[in-house]
Amino acid sequence: MRAAWARTASGSPAWPGRPPVIAIDPLPKARERALAFGADFALDPAAADFAAAVDHATGGRGLDAAFDFAGVPVVRDQAAAVLGPGGVLVLAGLTPKPLTVTDSTEFCFRGNQIRGHYGSGPEHVTQLIGLASTGLLDLAPSITAHIPPAEAADAVSRLEKEIGDPIRFVLTP
């Protein structure tokens, strides 16, 4: 079960008035990284008190938006269960598995929504390059290693098997 990033309107402990960012991941190192990257809370979805922790982090409101980057049905179910009134579940993790809303009465009563998101457009690559080249976006902490193309297959295997807790590899000639 991989990460869902969530946002809520209850206010951030770091910046009052700004919604807190909540990272949800079963891997302790991923939660540590999320906090280092600026998340206000990092929660373990397997924790027995997960729903209570979300409730605490959101001041009882629930999530305004949850982003499923895993494409795993259990992640989607869990995210939908902690949405607040009017909350939106954004599906960014792709899977051919069916999507199920277990309690459509409650889902509709709360005015929740599900939205799909499929990648980014060419203009976003240009924007990212511009942000990185001006120093406004530091990608270095998210790069595990720079590797030659000959090691690409090994890098893909390490990513798939999560060997050494990789984030991303950059191929360099």
Coordinates of C-alpha atoms in Angstrom, one line a residue:
M1 CA 0.0 0.0 0.0
R2 CA 1.8 3.1 -1.2
A3 CA 1.3 6.8 -0.5
A4 CA -1.7 9.0 -0.6
W5 CA -1.1 12.7 -0.1
A6 CA -4.0 14.5 1.5
R7 CA -4.9 18.1 2.3
T8 CA -7.5 19.5 4.6
A9 CA -8.9 22.9 5.5
S10 CA -8.4 22.7 9.3
G11 CA -5.1 24.7 9.3
S12 CA -1.5 23.8 9.4
P13 CA 0.5 23.8 12.6
A14 CA 3.4 25.2 10.7
W15 CA 1.4 28.0 8.9
P16 CA -1.9 28.9 10.6
G17 CA -4.5 29.4 8.0
R18 CA -2.8 27.1 5.5
P19 CA -4.2 23.6 5.2
P20 CA -1.9 20.9 6.5
V21 CA -0.4 18.4 4.2
I22 CA -0.7 14.8 5.4
A23 CA 1.5 12.1 3.9
I24 CA 0.3 8.5 4.2
D25 CA 2.7 5.7 3.5
P26 CA 3.4 2.3 5.1
L27 CA 7.2 2.7 4.8
P28 CA 8.8 4.6 7.7
K29 CA 11.6 6.0 5.4
A30 CA 8.9 7.3 3.0
R31 CA 7.2 9.0 5.9
E32 CA 10.5 10.5 7.1
R33 CA 11.1 11.8 3.6
A34 CA 7.6 13.3 3.4
L35 CA 8.2 15.3 6.6
A36 CA 11.6 16.4 5.3
F37 CA 9.9 17.6 2.1
G38 CA 7.4 19.7 4.2
A39 CA 4.5 17.5 5.1
D40 CA 2.9 18.5 8.4
F41 CA 1.9 14.9 9.3
A42 CA 3.1 11.5 8.1
L43 CA 0.8 8.7 9.0
D44 CA 1.1 4.9 8.7
P45 CA -2.1 3.5 7.0
A46 CA -1.6 0.2 8.7
A47 CA -1.7 1.7 12.2
A48 CA -4.7 0.6 14.3
D49 CA -5.5 4.2 15.1
F50 CA -5.1 5.5 11.5
A51 CA -8.6 7.0 11.2
A52 CA -8.3 8.6 14.6
A53 CA -4.9 10.1 13.5
V54 CA -6.5 11.6 10.4
D55 CA -9.3 12.9 12.6
H56 CA -6.8 14.5 14.9
A57 CA -4.7 16.0 12.1
T58 CA -7.7 17.5 10.4
G59 CA -9.4 18.8 13.6
G60 CA -12.2 16.3 13.0
R61 CA -13.1 17.6 9.6
G62 CA -11.7 14.8 7.4
L63 CA -9.7 15.3 4.2
D64 CA -10.7 17.9 1.6
A65 CA -8.6 16.0 -1.0
A66 CA -6.8 12.7 -1.1
F67 CA -4.5 11.8 -3.9
D68 CA -4.0 8.1 -4.6
F69 CA -0.6 7.6 -6.2
A70 CA -0.5 3.8 -5.6
G71 CA -3.4 2.5 -7.7
V72 CA -4.1 -0.1 -5.1
P73 CA -7.8 -0.7 -4.2
V74 CA -7.2 -0.8 -0.4
V75 CA -5.5 2.7 -0.6
R76 CA -8.5 4.1 -2.5
D77 CA -11.0 2.5 0.0
Q78 CA -9.1 3.9 2.9
A79 CA -8.8 7.3 1.4
A80 CA -12.5 7.5 0.6
A81 CA -13.3 6.5 4.2
V82 CA -11.5 9.5 5.6
L83 CA -12.8 12.2 3.2
G84 CA -14.6 15.1 4.8
P85 CA -17.7 16.7 3.5
G86 CA -17.2 17.7 -0.1
G87 CA -13.9 15.8 -0.1
V88 CA -12.4 14.7 -3.4
L89 CA -10.5 11.5 -4.1
V90 CA -8.0 12.0 -7.0
L91 CA -6.9 8.9 -8.7
A92 CA -3.4 9.3 -10.0
G93 CA -2.1 5.8 -9.5
L94 CA -3.2 3.7 -12.4
T95 CA -4.7 0.2 -12.2
P96 CA -7.1 -1.8 -14.3
K97 CA -8.8 -3.0 -11.1
P98 CA -12.3 -1.8 -10.5
L99 CA -13.2 1.0 -8.3
T100 CA -15.8 0.4 -5.6
V101 CA -17.6 2.9 -3.4
T102 CA -18.6 0.7 -0.4
D103 CA -21.2 3.0 1.1
S104 CA -22.6 5.2 -1.7
T105 CA -25.3 6.6 0.6
E106 CA -22.7 8.1 2.9
F107 CA -20.5 9.1 0.0
C108 CA -23.3 11.0 -1.7
F109 CA -24.6 12.5 1.6
R110 CA -21.2 14.0 2.2
G111 CA -21.0 15.3 -1.4
N112 CA -17.8 13.5 -2.1
Q113 CA -16.3 13.1 -5.5
I114 CA -13.8 10.9 -7.4
R115 CA -11.7 12.4 -10.1
G116 CA -9.2 10.8 -12.4
H117 CA -5.8 12.3 -13.3
Y118 CA -3.6 10.9 -16.0
G119 CA -0.1 12.3 -15.9
S120 CA 0.9 15.7 -17.2
G121 CA 1.1 17.7 -20.4
P122 CA 4.2 18.8 -22.3
E123 CA 3.9 22.3 -20.8
H124 CA 4.4 20.9 -17.3
V125 CA 7.8 19.5 -18.3
T126 CA 8.8 22.9 -19.5
Q127 CA 7.6 24.4 -16.2
L128 CA 9.5 21.9 -14.1
I129 CA 12.7 22.5 -16.1
G130 CA 12.3 26.3 -15.6
L131 CA 11.7 25.9 -11.9
A132 CA 14.7 23.6 -11.4
S133 CA 17.0 25.7 -13.6
T134 CA 16.3 28.8 -11.6
G135 CA 16.7 27.0 -8.3
L136 CA 13.1 27.4 -7.2
L137 CA 12.7 23.6 -7.2
D138 CA 15.4 21.4 -5.8
L139 CA 15.0 17.9 -7.2
A140 CA 18.3 16.6 -5.8
P141 CA 16.8 15.1 -2.6
S142 CA 14.4 13.0 -4.7
I143 CA 17.2 11.4 -6.8
T144 CA 18.6 8.2 -5.6
A145 CA 21.4 8.0 -8.1
H146 CA 22.7 9.0 -11.5
I147 CA 23.4 5.9 -13.5
P148 CA 24.6 5.0 -17.0
P149 CA 22.1 3.6 -19.5
A150 CA 23.7 0.2 -19.3
E151 CA 22.4 -0.1 -15.7
A152 CA 18.8 1.0 -16.5
A153 CA 17.4 -2.5 -16.3
D154 CA 18.9 -3.0 -12.8
A155 CA 17.5 0.3 -11.7
V156 CA 14.0 -0.6 -12.8
S157 CA 14.3 -3.9 -10.9
R158 CA 15.5 -2.0 -7.8
L159 CA 12.5 0.4 -8.1
E160 CA 10.0 -2.5 -8.6
K161 CA 11.4 -4.5 -5.7
E162 CA 12.1 -1.4 -3.6
I163 CA 15.7 -2.5 -3.0
G164 CA 17.5 0.1 -1.0
D165 CA 14.5 2.3 -0.7
P166 CA 15.0 4.1 -4.1
I167 CA 13.0 7.2 -5.1
R168 CA 14.2 7.7 -8.6
F169 CA 17.2 7.1 -10.9
V170 CA 18.4 9.6 -13.5
L171 CA 20.0 8.1 -16.6
T172 CA 23.2 10.0 -17.6
P173 CA 25.3 9.2 -20.7

